[in-house]
């Protein structure tokens, strides 16, 4: 597999795991194997729901309807960290499966 195809596969798997793909309009073969981890009954879905609720409570305490930029920075950077770790985990999985 070429490097570009490999990177695209990694991103597709990540997007499927995070529920970022419209599978009704654009079905993907990988969706038969990769689950959306952000469905309500799954760990990430429940955790994300709690993050959103906590964010709303913080904004209420700060009297801000627009949200708080520091909270957004924290969430965005945690998502960036998770994305990076997922990409590395794919690489390590591939590395160790070839040994």
Coordinates of C-alpha atoms in Angstrom, one line a residue:
X1 CA 0.0 0.0 0.0
X2 CA 1.3 3.4 -0.9
X3 CA 1.9 5.9 1.9
X4 CA -0.8 8.3 0.7
X5 CA -3.4 5.4 0.7
X6 CA -2.2 4.3 4.1
X7 CA -2.6 7.8 5.5
X8 CA -6.1 8.0 4.0
X9 CA -7.0 4.7 5.5
X10 CA -5.8 5.8 8.9
X11 CA -7.9 9.0 8.7
X12 CA -11.0 7.0 7.5
X13 CA -10.8 4.7 10.4
X14 CA -10.3 7.6 12.8
X15 CA -13.4 9.4 11.3
X16 CA -15.5 6.2 11.5
X17 CA -14.5 5.7 15.2
X18 CA -15.4 9.3 15.9
X19 CA -18.7 9.3 14.0
X20 CA -17.6 11.9 11.6
X21 CA -18.7 10.1 8.4
X22 CA -22.1 10.2 6.8
X23 CA -22.4 6.5 6.1
X24 CA -25.9 6.7 4.7
X25 CA -24.8 9.0 1.9
X26 CA -21.2 7.8 1.6
X27 CA -20.9 4.1 2.8
X28 CA -17.4 2.8 3.4
X29 CA -16.3 -0.8 3.4
X30 CA -14.4 -0.2 6.7
X31 CA -17.6 0.6 8.5
X32 CA -18.3 -3.1 8.6
X33 CA -15.4 -3.5 11.0
X34 CA -15.0 -0.1 12.7
X35 CA -17.5 1.1 15.2
X36 CA -18.6 4.6 16.0
X37 CA -17.2 5.0 19.6
X38 CA -19.3 8.1 20.1
X39 CA -22.7 6.5 20.1
X40 CA -24.6 7.4 23.2
X41 CA -24.3 3.9 24.8
X42 CA -20.5 3.7 24.4
X43 CA -17.7 5.0 26.6
X44 CA -16.7 7.9 24.4
X45 CA -20.3 8.9 23.8
X46 CA -21.1 9.0 27.5
X47 CA -17.8 10.8 28.3
X48 CA -18.4 13.4 25.5
X49 CA -22.0 14.0 26.8
X50 CA -20.5 14.7 30.3
X51 CA -17.9 17.1 28.8
X52 CA -20.7 19.1 27.0
X53 CA -22.8 19.2 30.2
X54 CA -19.8 20.4 32.3
X55 CA -19.0 23.0 29.7
X56 CA -22.6 24.3 29.9
X57 CA -22.4 24.4 33.7
X58 CA -19.1 26.3 33.6
X59 CA -20.5 28.8 31.1
X60 CA -23.6 29.3 33.3
X61 CA -21.3 30.0 36.3
X62 CA -19.2 32.4 34.1
X63 CA -22.4 34.1 32.9
X64 CA -21.5 33.4 29.2
X65 CA -23.8 32.1 26.6
X66 CA -21.0 32.1 24.0
X67 CA -18.8 29.7 25.9
X68 CA -15.4 30.2 27.2
X69 CA -12.3 30.4 25.0
X70 CA -10.1 28.6 27.5
X71 CA -12.5 25.7 27.8
X72 CA -12.6 25.5 24.0
X73 CA -8.8 25.5 23.9
X74 CA -8.7 22.6 26.4
X75 CA -11.2 20.6 24.5
X76 CA -9.7 21.3 21.1
X77 CA -6.2 20.3 22.3
X78 CA -7.4 17.2 24.0
X79 CA -9.0 16.2 20.7
X80 CA -5.7 16.9 18.9
X81 CA -3.9 14.8 21.4
X82 CA -6.4 11.9 20.9
X83 CA -6.1 12.2 17.1
X84 CA -2.3 12.1 17.3
X85 CA -2.3 9.1 19.7
X86 CA -4.8 7.2 17.4
X87 CA -2.6 7.7 14.4
X88 CA 0.5 6.5 16.3
X89 CA -1.5 3.5 17.7
X90 CA -2.4 2.5 14.1
X91 CA 1.3 2.8 13.1
X92 CA 2.4 0.7 16.1
X93 CA -0.3 -1.9 15.4
X94 CA 0.9 -2.2 11.9
X95 CA 4.5 -2.4 13.0
X96 CA 3.9 -5.1 15.5
X97 CA 1.6 -7.1 13.3
X98 CA 4.4 -7.3 10.7
X99 CA 6.9 -8.8 13.2

